[in-house]
mmCIF file of N, CA and C in Angstrom:
data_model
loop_
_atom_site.group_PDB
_atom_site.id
_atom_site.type_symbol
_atom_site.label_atom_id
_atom_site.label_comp_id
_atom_site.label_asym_id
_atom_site.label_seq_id
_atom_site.Cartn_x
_atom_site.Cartn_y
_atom_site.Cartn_z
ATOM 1 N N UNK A 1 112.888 93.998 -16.764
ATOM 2 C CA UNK A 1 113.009 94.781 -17.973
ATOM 3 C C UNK A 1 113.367 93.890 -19.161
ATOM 4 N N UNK A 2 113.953 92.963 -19.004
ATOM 5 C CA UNK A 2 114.545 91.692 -20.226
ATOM 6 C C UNK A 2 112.902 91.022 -20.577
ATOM 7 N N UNK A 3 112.647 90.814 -19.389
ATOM 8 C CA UNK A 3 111.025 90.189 -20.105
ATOM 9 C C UNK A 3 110.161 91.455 -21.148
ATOM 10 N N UNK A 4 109.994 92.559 -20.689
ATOM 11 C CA UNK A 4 109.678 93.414 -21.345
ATOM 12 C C UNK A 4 110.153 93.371 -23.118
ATOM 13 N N UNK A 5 111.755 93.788 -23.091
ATOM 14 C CA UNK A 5 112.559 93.884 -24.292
ATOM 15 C C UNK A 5 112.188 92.573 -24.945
ATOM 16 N N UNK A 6 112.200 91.432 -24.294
ATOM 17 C CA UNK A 6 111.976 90.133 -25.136
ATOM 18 C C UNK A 6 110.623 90.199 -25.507
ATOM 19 N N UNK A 7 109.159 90.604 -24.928
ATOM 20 C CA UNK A 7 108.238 90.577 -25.542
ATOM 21 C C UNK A 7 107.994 91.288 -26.231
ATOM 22 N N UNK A 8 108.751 92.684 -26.774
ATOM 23 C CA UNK A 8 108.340 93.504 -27.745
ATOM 24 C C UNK A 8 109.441 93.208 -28.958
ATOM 25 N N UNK A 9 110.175 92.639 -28.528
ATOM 26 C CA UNK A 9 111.276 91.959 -29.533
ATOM 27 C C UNK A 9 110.012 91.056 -31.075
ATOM 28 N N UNK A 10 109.558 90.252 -29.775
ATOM 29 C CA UNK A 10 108.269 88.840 -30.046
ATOM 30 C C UNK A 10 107.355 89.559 -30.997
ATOM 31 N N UNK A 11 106.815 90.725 -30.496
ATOM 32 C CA UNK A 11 105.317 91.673 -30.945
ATOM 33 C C UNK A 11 106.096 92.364 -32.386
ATOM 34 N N UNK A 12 107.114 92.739 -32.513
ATOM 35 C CA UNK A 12 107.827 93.555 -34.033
ATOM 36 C C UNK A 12 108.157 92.432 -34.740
ATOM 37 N N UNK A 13 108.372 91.152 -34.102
ATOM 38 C CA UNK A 13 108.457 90.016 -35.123
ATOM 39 C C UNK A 13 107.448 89.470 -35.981
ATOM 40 N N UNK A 14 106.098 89.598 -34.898
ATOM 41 C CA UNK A 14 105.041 89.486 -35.689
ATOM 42 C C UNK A 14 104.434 90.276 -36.202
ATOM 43 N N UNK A 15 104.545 91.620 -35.577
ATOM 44 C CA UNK A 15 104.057 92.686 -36.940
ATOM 45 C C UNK A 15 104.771 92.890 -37.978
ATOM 46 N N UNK A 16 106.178 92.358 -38.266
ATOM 47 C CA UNK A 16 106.599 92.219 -39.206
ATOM 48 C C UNK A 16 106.314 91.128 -40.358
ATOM 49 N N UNK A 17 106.058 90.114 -39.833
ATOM 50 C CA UNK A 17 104.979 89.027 -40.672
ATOM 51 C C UNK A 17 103.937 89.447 -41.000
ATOM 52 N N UNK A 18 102.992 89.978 -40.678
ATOM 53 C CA UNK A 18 101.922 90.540 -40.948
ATOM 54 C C UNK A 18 102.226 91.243 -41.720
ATOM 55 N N UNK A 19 103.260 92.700 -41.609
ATOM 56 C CA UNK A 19 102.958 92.987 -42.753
ATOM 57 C C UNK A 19 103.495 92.300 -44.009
ATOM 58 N N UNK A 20 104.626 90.921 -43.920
ATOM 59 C CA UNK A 20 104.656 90.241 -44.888
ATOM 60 C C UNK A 20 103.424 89.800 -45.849
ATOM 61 N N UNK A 21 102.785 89.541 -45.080
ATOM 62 C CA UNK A 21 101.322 88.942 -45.611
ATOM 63 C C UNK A 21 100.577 89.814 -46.053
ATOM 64 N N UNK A 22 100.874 91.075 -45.653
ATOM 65 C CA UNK A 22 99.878 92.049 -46.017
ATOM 66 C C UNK A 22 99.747 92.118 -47.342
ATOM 67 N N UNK A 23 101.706 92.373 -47.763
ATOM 68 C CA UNK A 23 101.983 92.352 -49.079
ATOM 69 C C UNK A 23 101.274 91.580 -50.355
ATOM 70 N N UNK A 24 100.941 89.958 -49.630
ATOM 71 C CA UNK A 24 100.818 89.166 -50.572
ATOM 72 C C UNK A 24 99.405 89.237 -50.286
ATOM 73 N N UNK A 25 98.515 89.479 -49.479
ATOM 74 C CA UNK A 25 97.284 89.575 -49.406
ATOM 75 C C UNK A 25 96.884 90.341 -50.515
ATOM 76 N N UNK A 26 97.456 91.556 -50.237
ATOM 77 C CA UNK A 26 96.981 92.591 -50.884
ATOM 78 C C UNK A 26 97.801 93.171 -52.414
ATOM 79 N N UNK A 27 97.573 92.015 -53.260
ATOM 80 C CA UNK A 27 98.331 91.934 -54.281
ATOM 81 C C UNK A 27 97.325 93.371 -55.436
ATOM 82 N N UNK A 28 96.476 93.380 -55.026
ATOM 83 C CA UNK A 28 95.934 94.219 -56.440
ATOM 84 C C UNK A 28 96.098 95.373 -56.316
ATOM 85 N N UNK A 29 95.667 96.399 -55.280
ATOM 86 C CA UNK A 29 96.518 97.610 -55.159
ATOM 87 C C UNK A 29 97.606 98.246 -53.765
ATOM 88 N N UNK A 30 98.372 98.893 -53.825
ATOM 89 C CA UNK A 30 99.041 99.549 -52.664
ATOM 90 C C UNK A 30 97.625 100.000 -51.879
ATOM 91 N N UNK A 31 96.524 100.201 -51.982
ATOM 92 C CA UNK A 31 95.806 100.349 -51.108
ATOM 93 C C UNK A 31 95.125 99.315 -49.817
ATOM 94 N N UNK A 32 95.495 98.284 -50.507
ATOM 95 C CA UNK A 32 94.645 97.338 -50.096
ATOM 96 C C UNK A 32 95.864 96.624 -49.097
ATOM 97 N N UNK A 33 97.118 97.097 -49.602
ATOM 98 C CA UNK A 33 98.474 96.330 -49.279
ATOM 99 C C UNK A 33 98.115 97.298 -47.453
ATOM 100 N N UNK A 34 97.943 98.878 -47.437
ATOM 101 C CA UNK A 34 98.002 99.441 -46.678
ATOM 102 C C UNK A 34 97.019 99.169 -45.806
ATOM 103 N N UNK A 35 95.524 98.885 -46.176
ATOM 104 C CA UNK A 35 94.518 98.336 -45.423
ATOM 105 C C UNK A 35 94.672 97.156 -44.041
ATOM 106 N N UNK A 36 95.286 96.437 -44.835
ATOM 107 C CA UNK A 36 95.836 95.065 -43.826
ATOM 108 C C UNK A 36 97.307 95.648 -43.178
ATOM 109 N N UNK A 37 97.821 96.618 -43.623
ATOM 110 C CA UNK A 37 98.919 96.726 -42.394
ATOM 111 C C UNK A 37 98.014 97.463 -41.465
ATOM 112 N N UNK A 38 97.389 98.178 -41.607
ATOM 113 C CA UNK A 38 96.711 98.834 -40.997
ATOM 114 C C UNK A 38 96.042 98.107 -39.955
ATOM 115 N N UNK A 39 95.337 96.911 -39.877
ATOM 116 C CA UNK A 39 94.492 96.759 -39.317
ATOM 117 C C UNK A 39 95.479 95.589 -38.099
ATOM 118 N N UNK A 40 96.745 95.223 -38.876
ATOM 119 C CA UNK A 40 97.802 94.704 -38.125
ATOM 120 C C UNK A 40 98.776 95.796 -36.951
ATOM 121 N N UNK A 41 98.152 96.804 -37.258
ATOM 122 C CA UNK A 41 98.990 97.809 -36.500
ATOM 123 C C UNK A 41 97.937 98.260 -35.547
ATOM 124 N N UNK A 42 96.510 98.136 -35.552
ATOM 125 C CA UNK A 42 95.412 98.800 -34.668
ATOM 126 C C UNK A 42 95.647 97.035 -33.367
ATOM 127 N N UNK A 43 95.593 96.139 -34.650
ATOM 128 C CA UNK A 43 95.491 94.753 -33.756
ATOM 129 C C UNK A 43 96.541 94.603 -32.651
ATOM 130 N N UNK A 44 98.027 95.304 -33.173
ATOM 131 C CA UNK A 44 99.210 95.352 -32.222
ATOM 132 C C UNK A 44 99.049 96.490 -30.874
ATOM 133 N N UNK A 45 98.216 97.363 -31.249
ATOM 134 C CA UNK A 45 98.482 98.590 -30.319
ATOM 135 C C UNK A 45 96.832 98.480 -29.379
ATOM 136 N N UNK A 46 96.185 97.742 -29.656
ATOM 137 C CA UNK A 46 94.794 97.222 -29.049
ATOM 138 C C UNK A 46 95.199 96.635 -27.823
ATOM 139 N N UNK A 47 96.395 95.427 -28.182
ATOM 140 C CA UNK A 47 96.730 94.377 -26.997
ATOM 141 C C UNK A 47 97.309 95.510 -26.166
ATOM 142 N N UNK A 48 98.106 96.484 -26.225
ATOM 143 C CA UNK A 48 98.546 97.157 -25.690
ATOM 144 C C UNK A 48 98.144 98.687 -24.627
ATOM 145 N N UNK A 49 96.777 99.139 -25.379
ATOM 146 C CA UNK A 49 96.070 99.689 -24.960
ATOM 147 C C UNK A 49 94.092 99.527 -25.161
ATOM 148 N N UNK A 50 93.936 98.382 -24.214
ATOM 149 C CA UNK A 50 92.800 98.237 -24.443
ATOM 150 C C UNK A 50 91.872 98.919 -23.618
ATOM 151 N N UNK A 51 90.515 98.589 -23.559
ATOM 152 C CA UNK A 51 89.333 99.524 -23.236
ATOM 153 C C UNK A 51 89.337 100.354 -22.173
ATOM 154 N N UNK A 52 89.368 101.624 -22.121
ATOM 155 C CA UNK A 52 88.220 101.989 -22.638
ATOM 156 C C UNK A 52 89.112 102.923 -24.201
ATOM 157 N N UNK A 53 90.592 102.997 -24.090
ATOM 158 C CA UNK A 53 91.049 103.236 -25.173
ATOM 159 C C UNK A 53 90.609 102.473 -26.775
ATOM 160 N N UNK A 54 90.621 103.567 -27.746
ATOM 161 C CA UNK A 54 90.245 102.362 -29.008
ATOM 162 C C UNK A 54 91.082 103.380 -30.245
ATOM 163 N N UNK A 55 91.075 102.567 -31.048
ATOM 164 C CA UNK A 55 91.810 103.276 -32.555
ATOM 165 C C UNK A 55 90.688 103.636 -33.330
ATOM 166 N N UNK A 56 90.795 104.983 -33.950
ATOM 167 C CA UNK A 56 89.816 105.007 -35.375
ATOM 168 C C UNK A 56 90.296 105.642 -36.182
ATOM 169 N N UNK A 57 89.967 106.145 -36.976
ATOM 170 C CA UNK A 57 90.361 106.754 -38.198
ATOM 171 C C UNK A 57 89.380 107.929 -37.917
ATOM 172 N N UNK A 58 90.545 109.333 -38.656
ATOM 173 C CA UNK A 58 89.479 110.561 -38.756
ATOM 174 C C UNK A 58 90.525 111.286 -39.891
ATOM 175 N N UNK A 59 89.903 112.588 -40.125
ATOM 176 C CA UNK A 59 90.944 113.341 -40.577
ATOM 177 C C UNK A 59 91.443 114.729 -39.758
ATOM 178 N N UNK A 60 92.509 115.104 -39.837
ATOM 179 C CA UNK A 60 93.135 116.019 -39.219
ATOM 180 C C UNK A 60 93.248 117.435 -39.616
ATOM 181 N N UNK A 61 92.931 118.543 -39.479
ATOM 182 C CA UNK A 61 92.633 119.760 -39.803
ATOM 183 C C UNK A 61 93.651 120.879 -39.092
ATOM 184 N N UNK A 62 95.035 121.216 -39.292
ATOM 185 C CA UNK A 62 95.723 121.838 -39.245
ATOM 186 C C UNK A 62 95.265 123.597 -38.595
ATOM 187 N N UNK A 63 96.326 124.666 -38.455
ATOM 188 C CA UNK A 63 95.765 126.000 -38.087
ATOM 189 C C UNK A 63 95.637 126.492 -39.407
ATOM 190 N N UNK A 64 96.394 126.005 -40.470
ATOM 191 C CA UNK A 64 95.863 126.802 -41.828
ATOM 192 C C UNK A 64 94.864 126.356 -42.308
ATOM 193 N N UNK A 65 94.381 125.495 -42.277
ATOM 194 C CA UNK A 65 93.392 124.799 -42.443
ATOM 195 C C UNK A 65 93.661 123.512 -43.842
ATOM 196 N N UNK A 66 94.330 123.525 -43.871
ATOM 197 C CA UNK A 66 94.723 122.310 -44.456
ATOM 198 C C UNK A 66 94.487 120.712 -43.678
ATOM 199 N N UNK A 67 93.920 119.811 -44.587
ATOM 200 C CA UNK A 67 93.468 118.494 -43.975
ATOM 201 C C UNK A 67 94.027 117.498 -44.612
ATOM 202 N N UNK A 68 94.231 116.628 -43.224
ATOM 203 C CA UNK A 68 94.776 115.389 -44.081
ATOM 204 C C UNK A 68 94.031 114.662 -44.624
ATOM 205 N N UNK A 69 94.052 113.138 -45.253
ATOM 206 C CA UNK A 69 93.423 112.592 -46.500
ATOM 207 C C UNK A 69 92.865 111.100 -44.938
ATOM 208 N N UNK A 70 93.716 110.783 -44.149
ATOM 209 C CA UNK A 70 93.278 109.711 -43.186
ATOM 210 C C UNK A 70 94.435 109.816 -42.553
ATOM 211 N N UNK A 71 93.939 109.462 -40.993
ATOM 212 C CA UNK A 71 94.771 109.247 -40.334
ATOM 213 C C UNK A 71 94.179 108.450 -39.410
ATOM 214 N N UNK A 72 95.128 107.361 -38.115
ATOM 215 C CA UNK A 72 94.856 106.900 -37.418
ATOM 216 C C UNK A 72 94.971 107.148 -36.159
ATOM 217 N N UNK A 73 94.663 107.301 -35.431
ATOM 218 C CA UNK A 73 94.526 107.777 -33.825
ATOM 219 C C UNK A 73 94.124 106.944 -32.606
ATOM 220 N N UNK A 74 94.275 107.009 -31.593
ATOM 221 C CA UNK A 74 94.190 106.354 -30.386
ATOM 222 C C UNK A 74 94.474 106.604 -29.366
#
């Protein structure tokens, strides 16, 4: 279980860099800042659940029928 805790210790260290970088990547809008965390967070949860599992994007449609704008799923 310590090997476990230590490698996800390892994996939030580097998704935390990433999204450091995201920041500075994505200097022109908060959108673009969100794009690259994004794709740092599909890249983290990929190693973790790979094929035949996958991440995409859709939108979500509630019982009132209200929808969300994006979301990510997997």
């Amino acid at each position: 279980m310590d090997d476990l805790y230590s490698l996800l210790r390892e994996e939030a260290l580097q998704l935390s860099s990433e999204f450091r970088k995201a920041s500075i990547q994505g200097r022109g809008t908060s959108q673009e800042v969100a794009d690259f965390r994004e794709n740092a967070v599909q890249a983290f949860l990929g190693r973790y659940f790979p094929f035949p599992h996958r991440i995409a994007k859709g939108k979500v449609r509630d019982s009132f029928g209200n929808v969300s704008a994006s979301i990510t799923r997997f």
